[in-house]
Short mmCIF file of C-alpha atoms and ligand atoms in Angstrom, two decimals:
data_model
loop_
_atom_site.label_atom_id
_atom_site.label_comp_id
_atom_site.label_asym_id
_atom_site.label_seq_id
_atom_site.Cartn_x
_atom_site.Cartn_y
_atom_site.Cartn_z
CA MET A 1 181.81 185.40 -125.30
CA SER A 2 183.40 187.06 -128.32
CA ASN A 3 182.70 185.99 -131.92
CA GLN A 4 179.79 183.90 -130.71
CA ASN A 5 178.47 183.05 -134.14
CA ASN A 6 181.58 181.47 -135.55
CA HIS A 7 183.20 180.47 -132.36
CA TYR A 8 183.63 176.80 -133.02
CA LEU A 9 183.67 177.07 -136.77
CA SER A 10 187.06 177.50 -138.30
CA SER A 11 186.51 179.44 -141.48
CA ASP A 12 188.88 177.25 -143.50
CA TRP A 13 186.77 174.13 -142.96
CA HIS A 14 184.29 173.48 -145.70
CA LEU A 15 183.03 170.55 -147.70
CA ASP A 16 185.99 169.28 -149.69
CA ARG A 17 184.69 167.63 -152.84
CA ARG A 18 188.06 166.08 -153.64
CA CYS A 19 187.22 163.35 -151.16
CA PHE A 20 183.91 162.34 -152.67
CA GLY A 21 184.02 158.64 -153.42
CA ARG A 22 186.07 157.72 -150.38
CA LYS A 23 184.66 154.78 -148.44
CA THR A 24 184.56 154.84 -144.66
CA VAL A 25 183.75 151.93 -142.37
CA LEU A 26 183.41 152.53 -138.63
CA LEU A 27 183.47 149.19 -136.83
CA LEU A 28 182.51 149.46 -133.18
CA ILE A 29 182.98 146.33 -131.06
CA ASP A 30 181.08 147.04 -127.86
CA GLY A 31 183.03 146.42 -124.67
CA MET A 32 186.38 145.70 -126.36
CA ARG A 33 189.19 146.71 -124.05
CA GLN A 34 192.56 147.74 -125.36
CA ASP A 35 194.44 144.69 -124.06
CA MET A 36 192.23 142.45 -126.23
CA VAL A 37 193.97 143.98 -129.26
CA PHE A 38 197.28 145.35 -128.02
CA SER A 39 198.40 142.76 -125.51
CA SER A 40 202.02 141.73 -125.94
CA ASP A 41 201.04 138.27 -124.80
CA ARG A 42 201.12 136.01 -127.88
CA GLN A 43 197.94 134.17 -127.00
CA SER A 44 195.93 137.41 -127.00
CA ALA A 45 197.39 138.56 -130.31
CA ALA A 46 196.44 135.20 -131.82
CA LYS A 47 192.76 135.93 -131.16
CA MET A 48 192.73 138.70 -133.76
CA ARG A 49 195.44 137.42 -136.02
CA PHE A 50 194.46 139.31 -139.15
CA LEU A 51 194.00 142.66 -137.38
CA ASP A 52 197.28 142.21 -135.55
CA SER A 53 199.30 141.53 -138.69
CA ALA A 54 197.52 144.28 -140.67
CA ARG A 55 198.19 146.93 -138.04
CA ARG A 56 201.85 145.94 -138.06
CA GLY A 57 201.96 146.33 -141.84
CA LYS A 58 202.44 142.60 -142.35
CA SER A 59 199.18 141.64 -143.99
CA ARG A 60 199.15 139.60 -147.20
CA ILE A 61 196.64 142.13 -148.61
CA ALA A 62 198.62 144.56 -150.73
CA GLY A 63 195.84 147.19 -150.76
CA ILE A 64 196.56 148.24 -147.16
CA ARG A 65 198.96 151.15 -147.49
CA GLY A 66 198.36 152.87 -144.18
CA ASN A 67 197.96 151.64 -140.62
CA TYR A 68 197.81 153.39 -137.28
CA SER A 69 197.26 152.13 -133.74
CA ALA A 70 196.43 154.15 -130.62
CA VAL A 71 194.82 153.81 -127.23
CA VAL A 72 191.66 155.91 -126.88
CA LYS A 73 190.93 157.46 -123.49
CA VAL A 74 187.26 157.42 -122.60
CA GLN A 75 185.58 159.46 -119.84
CA SER A 76 183.14 157.90 -117.43
CA PRO A 77 180.26 157.13 -117.46
CA THR A 78 181.52 154.25 -119.58
CA VAL A 79 178.15 153.26 -121.01
CA THR A 80 177.12 153.14 -124.64
CA LEU A 81 174.93 156.19 -125.27
CA PRO A 82 177.27 158.83 -123.80
CA ARG A 83 180.17 157.18 -125.61
CA ILE A 84 178.39 157.22 -128.99
CA LYS A 85 177.59 160.88 -128.30
CA CYS A 86 181.26 161.61 -127.60
CA LEU A 87 182.46 159.74 -130.70
CA THR A 88 180.00 161.50 -132.98
CA THR A 89 179.90 165.02 -131.51
CA GLY A 90 183.42 165.44 -130.11
CA ARG A 91 181.86 166.59 -126.85
CA VAL A 92 181.92 165.11 -123.36
CA PRO A 93 178.44 164.05 -122.22
CA GLY A 94 177.36 164.00 -118.57
CA PHE A 95 176.06 161.51 -116.06
CA LEU A 96 172.46 162.32 -116.95
CA ASP A 97 173.17 160.58 -120.25
CA VAL A 98 173.32 157.28 -118.34
CA LEU A 99 169.58 157.65 -117.90
CA TRP A 100 169.02 158.55 -121.53
CA ASN A 101 170.98 155.39 -122.37
CA PHE A 102 167.86 153.57 -121.32
CA PHE A 103 165.45 155.87 -123.17
CA ALA A 104 167.67 156.88 -126.11
CA SER A 105 165.99 159.57 -128.16
CA GLU A 106 166.99 161.75 -131.08
CA LEU A 107 170.24 163.64 -130.62
CA ALA A 108 169.79 167.39 -131.06
CA THR A 109 173.52 168.24 -130.94
CA ASP A 110 175.56 168.60 -134.13
CA SER A 111 177.35 165.36 -135.01
CA ILE A 112 179.40 163.65 -137.71
CA VAL A 113 176.29 161.70 -138.76
CA ARG A 114 174.38 164.97 -139.28
CA ARG A 115 177.34 166.47 -141.15
CA TRP A 116 177.51 163.49 -143.50
CA HIS A 117 173.75 163.54 -143.99
CA SER A 118 173.81 167.28 -144.84
CA ALA A 119 176.64 166.67 -147.32
CA ASN A 120 174.46 164.02 -149.05
CA PHE A 121 176.69 161.13 -148.04
CA SER A 122 174.92 157.81 -148.13
CA VAL A 123 175.31 156.43 -144.59
CA GLN A 124 174.25 152.90 -143.66
CA PHE A 125 174.04 151.56 -140.12
CA TYR A 126 173.70 148.05 -138.68
CA GLY A 127 173.81 147.03 -135.01
CA ASP A 128 172.88 148.48 -131.61
CA ASP A 129 169.57 150.32 -132.01
CA THR A 130 170.78 153.19 -129.81
CA TRP A 131 172.14 154.66 -133.08
CA THR A 132 168.88 154.45 -134.99
CA ARG A 133 167.06 156.15 -132.11
CA MET A 134 169.70 158.89 -131.84
CA PHE A 135 170.02 159.63 -135.55
CA LEU A 136 166.47 159.28 -136.82
CA GLY A 137 166.24 159.90 -140.55
CA SER A 138 170.01 160.28 -141.06
CA PHE A 139 170.70 156.81 -142.46
CA ALA A 140 170.06 155.85 -146.08
CA MET A 141 169.64 152.27 -144.88
CA ALA A 142 169.70 150.93 -141.34
CA GLN A 143 168.75 148.06 -139.11
CA GLY A 144 168.80 148.78 -135.39
CA LEU A 145 168.93 145.67 -133.23
CA PRO A 146 168.06 145.51 -129.52
CA SER A 147 170.94 145.74 -127.05
CA PHE A 148 168.66 145.01 -124.12
CA PHE A 149 169.28 141.31 -123.53
CA ALA A 150 172.74 140.35 -122.35
CA THR A 151 172.32 136.60 -122.95
CA ASP A 152 172.27 137.14 -126.70
CA PHE A 153 175.90 136.46 -127.62
CA TYR A 154 175.36 135.61 -131.29
CA GLU A 155 172.00 136.53 -132.87
CA VAL A 156 172.48 140.31 -133.09
CA ASP A 157 176.05 139.93 -134.34
CA LYS A 158 174.99 137.37 -136.96
CA ASN A 159 172.40 139.83 -138.19
CA VAL A 160 174.97 142.65 -138.43
CA THR A 161 177.35 140.41 -140.40
CA GLU A 162 174.58 139.41 -142.84
CA ASN A 163 173.84 143.09 -143.47
CA LEU A 164 177.57 143.76 -143.82
CA ARG A 165 177.88 141.04 -146.45
CA GLU A 166 175.15 142.68 -148.52
CA ALA A 167 176.72 146.12 -148.09
CA LEU A 168 180.11 144.80 -149.24
CA ASN A 169 178.48 143.33 -152.34
CA ALA A 170 177.09 146.78 -153.19
CA THR A 171 179.79 149.25 -152.18
CA SER A 172 178.52 151.81 -154.69
CA SER A 173 175.36 152.22 -152.58
CA TRP A 174 177.10 153.76 -149.57
CA ASP A 175 179.82 156.21 -148.59
CA VAL A 176 179.91 155.50 -144.87
CA LEU A 177 179.09 152.20 -143.19
CA ILE A 178 178.70 152.06 -139.40
CA LEU A 179 178.58 148.69 -137.62
CA HIS A 180 178.04 148.20 -133.89
CA TYR A 181 178.55 144.63 -132.62
CA LEU A 182 177.25 143.68 -129.17
CA GLY A 183 178.17 140.03 -128.53
CA LEU A 184 181.53 140.65 -126.84
CA ASP A 185 180.01 143.11 -124.35
CA HIS A 186 177.23 140.64 -123.57
CA ILE A 187 179.68 137.80 -122.95
CA GLY A 188 181.52 140.15 -120.57
CA HIS A 189 178.33 140.92 -118.65
CA ILE A 190 177.41 137.29 -118.13
CA GLU A 191 180.74 135.45 -118.04
CA GLY A 192 183.44 138.10 -117.56
CA PRO A 193 186.45 139.01 -119.75
CA ASN A 194 188.20 135.69 -119.10
CA SER A 195 185.34 133.59 -120.42
CA ARG A 196 186.27 130.76 -122.78
CA LEU A 197 183.80 132.40 -125.22
CA VAL A 198 185.86 135.61 -125.53
CA PRO A 199 188.64 134.21 -127.81
CA ASP A 200 186.04 132.78 -130.22
CA LYS A 201 184.14 136.06 -130.28
CA LEU A 202 187.35 137.99 -130.98
CA ALA A 203 188.16 135.55 -133.79
CA GLU A 204 184.65 136.17 -135.20
CA MET A 205 185.31 139.93 -135.10
CA ASP A 206 188.70 139.38 -136.74
CA ALA A 207 186.97 137.58 -139.63
CA VAL A 208 184.66 140.60 -139.95
CA VAL A 209 187.70 142.93 -140.20
CA GLU A 210 189.31 140.68 -142.82
CA SER A 211 186.13 140.54 -144.92
CA ILE A 212 185.86 144.35 -144.93
CA VAL A 213 189.51 144.88 -145.88
CA THR A 214 189.40 142.17 -148.56
CA ALA A 215 186.28 143.66 -150.17
CA LEU A 216 187.47 147.28 -150.02
CA SER A 217 190.94 146.47 -151.32
CA SER A 218 189.43 145.14 -154.53
CA GLN A 219 187.68 148.48 -155.19
CA PRO A 220 189.28 151.33 -157.16
CA VAL A 221 188.56 153.83 -154.37
CA ASP A 222 190.28 155.16 -151.29
CA TRP A 223 189.00 153.62 -148.10
CA LEU A 224 189.46 153.81 -144.35
CA LEU A 225 188.49 151.19 -141.79
CA VAL A 226 188.26 152.40 -138.18
CA VAL A 227 188.15 149.63 -135.58
CA THR A 228 187.38 150.79 -132.05
CA SER A 229 185.03 150.41 -129.12
CA ASP A 230 182.59 152.59 -127.21
CA HIS A 231 184.05 151.59 -123.80
CA GLY A 232 186.07 148.82 -122.20
CA MET A 233 185.19 146.09 -119.72
CA SER A 234 186.08 145.77 -116.04
CA ASP A 235 187.81 142.67 -114.69
CA LEU A 236 184.39 141.50 -113.52
CA GLY A 237 182.94 142.00 -117.01
CA GLY A 238 180.76 145.07 -116.43
CA HIS A 239 181.30 148.73 -117.27
CA GLY A 240 180.12 152.20 -116.28
CA GLY A 241 182.99 153.11 -113.96
CA ALA A 242 186.36 154.80 -114.33
CA SER A 243 188.84 151.91 -114.02
CA PRO A 244 191.59 151.73 -116.69
CA ALA A 245 190.06 148.52 -118.07
CA GLU A 246 186.81 150.42 -118.71
CA THR A 247 188.29 153.73 -119.88
CA ARG A 248 190.97 152.54 -122.32
CA THR A 249 189.83 151.27 -125.69
CA PRO A 250 191.79 150.30 -128.80
CA LEU A 251 191.89 152.22 -132.07
CA VAL A 252 193.22 150.63 -135.24
CA LEU A 253 193.09 152.41 -138.59
CA LEU A 254 193.67 150.53 -141.83
CA SER A 255 193.57 152.40 -145.11
CA SER A 256 194.35 152.39 -148.80
CA VAL A 257 195.95 155.78 -148.14
CA GLN A 258 199.40 156.08 -146.66
CA LEU A 259 199.09 157.77 -143.28
CA SER A 260 201.85 160.28 -142.76
CA SER A 261 203.49 158.33 -140.00
CA SER A 262 202.66 154.68 -139.46
CA LEU A 263 204.03 154.12 -136.00
CA ASP A 264 206.07 151.14 -134.97
CA PRO A 265 203.50 149.14 -132.95
CA SER A 266 206.21 147.76 -130.70
CA ILE A 267 206.83 151.20 -129.18
CA GLU A 268 204.43 152.76 -126.71
CA LEU A 269 201.14 153.57 -128.40
CA PRO A 270 199.95 157.19 -128.57
CA GLU A 271 196.93 158.04 -126.45
CA LEU A 272 194.04 159.93 -128.01
CA GLU A 273 190.84 161.29 -126.49
CA GLN A 274 187.55 159.77 -127.63
CA THR A 275 186.49 163.31 -128.65
CA ASP A 276 189.25 163.17 -131.31
CA MET A 277 187.32 160.52 -133.26
CA ALA A 278 184.81 163.09 -134.53
CA ASN A 279 187.60 165.22 -136.00
CA LEU A 280 189.45 162.24 -137.40
CA LEU A 281 186.39 161.01 -139.28
CA THR A 282 185.36 164.42 -140.59
CA SER A 283 188.93 165.19 -141.69
CA TRP A 284 189.01 161.98 -143.71
CA THR A 285 185.65 162.60 -145.36
CA GLY A 286 186.27 166.31 -145.98
CA VAL A 287 183.31 167.65 -144.03
CA GLN A 288 183.42 170.23 -141.27
CA PRO A 289 183.84 168.86 -137.72
CA PRO A 290 180.73 169.03 -135.53
CA ARG A 291 180.11 172.41 -133.97
CA ALA A 292 181.68 172.68 -130.51
CA SER A 293 183.76 169.52 -130.93
CA LEU A 294 186.66 169.30 -128.49
CA GLY A 295 188.40 166.88 -130.84
CA LEU A 296 191.92 167.37 -132.03
CA LEU A 297 193.57 165.78 -135.06
CA HIS A 298 196.96 164.39 -134.11
CA PRO A 299 199.67 165.67 -136.51
CA SER A 300 200.78 162.08 -137.17
CA LEU A 301 197.35 161.52 -138.73
CA GLY A 302 197.67 164.44 -141.12
CA GLY A 303 198.03 161.95 -144.00
CA LEU A 304 194.41 160.92 -143.83
CA ALA A 305 193.02 164.47 -143.88
CA CYS A 306 191.13 165.15 -147.08
CA GLY A 307 193.31 167.12 -149.48
CA GLY A 308 196.45 166.16 -147.55
CA PHE A 309 198.13 167.65 -144.54
CA SER A 310 197.37 171.32 -144.14
CA ASN A 311 198.88 173.27 -141.31
CA SER A 312 196.34 176.03 -141.58
CA LEU A 313 193.38 173.68 -141.18
CA LEU A 314 194.89 171.82 -138.27
CA SER A 315 196.18 174.85 -136.44
CA ASN A 316 192.83 176.57 -136.88
CA ASN A 317 191.21 173.73 -134.95
CA TRP A 318 193.98 174.05 -132.36
CA LEU A 319 193.46 177.81 -132.08
CA ASP A 320 189.75 177.23 -131.44
CA LEU A 321 190.64 175.08 -128.45
CA LEU A 322 193.19 177.60 -127.16
CA GLU A 323 190.64 180.40 -127.43
CA LEU A 324 188.00 178.32 -125.66
CA GLU A 325 190.41 177.55 -122.85
CA ALA A 326 191.21 181.27 -122.50
CA GLU A 327 187.48 181.89 -122.09
CA LEU A 328 187.19 179.09 -119.56
CA ASN A 329 189.86 180.84 -117.49
CA SER A 330 188.29 184.29 -118.08
CA LYS A 331 191.34 185.39 -120.05
CA SER A 332 189.64 185.92 -123.41
CA GLU A 333 190.49 189.66 -123.34
CA ALA A 334 194.16 188.83 -123.36
CA PHE A 335 193.84 186.18 -126.12
CA ASN A 336 195.21 187.40 -129.43
CA ARG A 337 194.28 184.92 -132.15
CA SER A 338 196.45 186.31 -134.93
CA GLU A 339 199.44 186.49 -132.59
CA ARG A 340 198.91 182.86 -131.56
CA SER A 341 198.37 181.86 -135.18
CA LYS A 342 201.75 183.34 -136.12
CA ARG A 343 203.43 181.43 -133.30
CA CYS A 344 201.72 178.21 -134.41
CA ALA A 345 203.04 178.63 -137.95
CA GLU A 346 206.55 179.02 -136.53
CA ASP A 347 206.42 175.99 -134.26
CA LEU A 348 203.73 173.46 -135.07
CA ASN A 349 204.75 170.92 -132.46
CA TYR A 350 204.72 173.45 -129.65
CA CYS A 351 201.34 174.71 -130.83
CA TYR A 352 199.94 171.18 -130.89
CA SER A 353 201.12 170.42 -127.37
CA GLU A 354 199.54 173.68 -126.16
CA ALA A 355 196.28 172.78 -127.89
CA ARG A 356 196.36 169.30 -126.34
CA GLN A 357 196.75 170.87 -122.90
CA ALA A 358 193.84 173.20 -123.62
CA GLN A 359 191.77 170.19 -124.74
CA GLN A 360 192.56 168.34 -121.50
CA ALA A 361 191.43 171.35 -119.45
CA LEU A 362 188.21 171.64 -121.47
CA VAL A 363 187.46 167.90 -121.32
CA TYR A 364 188.11 167.93 -117.57
CA ALA A 365 185.84 170.96 -117.12
CA SER A 366 183.08 169.25 -119.15
CA ALA A 367 183.37 166.07 -117.12
CA GLU A 368 183.18 167.80 -113.73
CA TYR A 369 179.91 167.22 -111.90
CA SER A 370 178.27 168.93 -108.97
CA LEU A 371 176.57 166.88 -106.26
CA PRO A 372 173.24 168.80 -106.39
CA ARG A 373 173.00 168.25 -110.16
CA MET A 374 173.70 164.55 -109.76
CA LEU A 375 171.01 164.27 -107.07
CA ILE A 376 168.53 165.98 -109.41
CA GLY A 377 169.58 163.46 -112.07
CA LEU A 378 169.02 160.56 -109.69
CA GLY A 379 165.55 161.89 -108.83
CA LEU A 380 164.71 162.24 -112.53
CA GLY A 381 165.97 158.70 -113.10
CA CYS A 382 163.64 157.28 -110.46
CA LEU A 383 160.72 159.16 -112.02
CA CYS A 384 161.60 157.79 -115.47
CA CYS A 385 161.78 154.23 -114.13
CA LEU A 386 158.38 154.59 -112.44
CA PHE A 387 156.97 155.99 -115.66
CA ARG A 388 158.28 153.06 -117.75
CA LEU A 389 157.47 150.31 -115.20
CA PRO A 390 154.11 149.26 -116.73
CA THR A 391 155.74 148.99 -120.22
CA LEU A 392 158.56 146.87 -118.87
CA LEU A 393 156.18 144.56 -117.00
CA GLN A 394 154.11 144.21 -120.17
CA ALA A 395 157.22 143.34 -122.23
CA VAL A 396 158.30 140.75 -119.67
CA GLY A 397 154.82 139.19 -119.79
CA MET A 398 154.89 139.02 -123.60
CA MET A 399 158.31 137.42 -123.63
CA THR A 400 157.40 134.80 -121.06
CA ALA A 401 154.43 133.85 -123.26
CA LYS A 402 156.63 133.56 -126.36
CA SER A 403 159.59 131.83 -124.74
CA ASN A 404 159.31 128.73 -126.95
CA GLY A 405 160.47 130.46 -130.19
CA PRO A 406 164.04 129.67 -131.36
CA ASN A 407 165.22 133.30 -131.43
CA GLU A 408 163.25 134.66 -128.51
CA PHE A 409 165.07 136.00 -125.54
CA GLN A 410 164.75 133.80 -122.53
CA SER A 411 164.65 135.88 -119.42
CA ALA A 412 163.82 139.33 -118.17
CA ASP A 413 166.86 139.10 -115.89
CA ASP A 414 169.10 139.52 -118.94
CA ARG A 415 168.29 143.20 -119.26
CA HIS A 416 171.22 145.53 -118.84
CA PHE A 417 172.21 149.09 -119.41
CA ASP A 418 174.64 148.88 -122.27
ZN1 LIG B 1 177.23 146.50 -121.76
#
């Protein structure tokens, strides 16, 4: 591999201090499938009335100057830990990560959370404790809540909202706020996506969105709210597979900043890769994207990049992907970066579509699995389960003994891999 040391690091990316003071809220609603937000059916749109009007530029709140909607394509396995990894690193994790979902431990790979931490951003987190286990020591304030019991539809979410309320009353204490709600996913697991509880839960999430936008709009700072999900939900309510309902999630951006092209939501929505989220969030905050990210910033989102749209920055990221693809196909000898750079400057759209193709090839290559490796993974999984069996039995025993408490979880059968 040539230029190994700076291979994924475009030299033009650096910490851009012009964007200090920007507020970023990443709101993750676990298990939310794209048709829960983008359905043309009026009844569905009514469930998230505020979000729907805001993304169409029709909100009563004047502080929203930019909106953007897209469908995000997610690779399988559609379970939480690999998806958080993808969102935060821009890389495509493997099936072995399904196992680590159960035993989430600190993430060694470079990520947006690490980048923010290194740049002295104050990052707060509330919600699914997978995050607090993955990013130990990276949050200025955090409360990780257990995702283990699927019958909890309300307690964890209530807790997140209480923490959110405090954070919105003290916006000067954070730069980035990450929230991960679990109730919707849990309702899906137990009752399915057509449960009568789903509309109420979506309305609860809509109120959360409205409270964030209302609070941020009253501040004299630039802000971005990112509403998305880690994965979708199958028609039976579960997830983990590769069906469209599980692999298509919504993305809605609302911002005080005018995005360069707010799309007409009535036309077909653009489709992004989940890896792109890492680059989108780092572009907004002015920090370098995670090393080895396969993310790509869509040109229509150039308006949110710190310091404004810059062809050189964007095309540098694109050139990285083109060069990586050349290496994947053993054609790195023939790859001439300065030649390609010149061509990109001449025709940005063509360059972007080439980079998108390269990204698809790289994502596909990362997501390819060999049978022997998967069998090794399965074997390791069985060993892990055997190893943790006494702890699980002990936990079940403790919970049975405490089952009279008002907030205790009722049954060991509620456990699920999120
Ligand atoms: Zn789940």
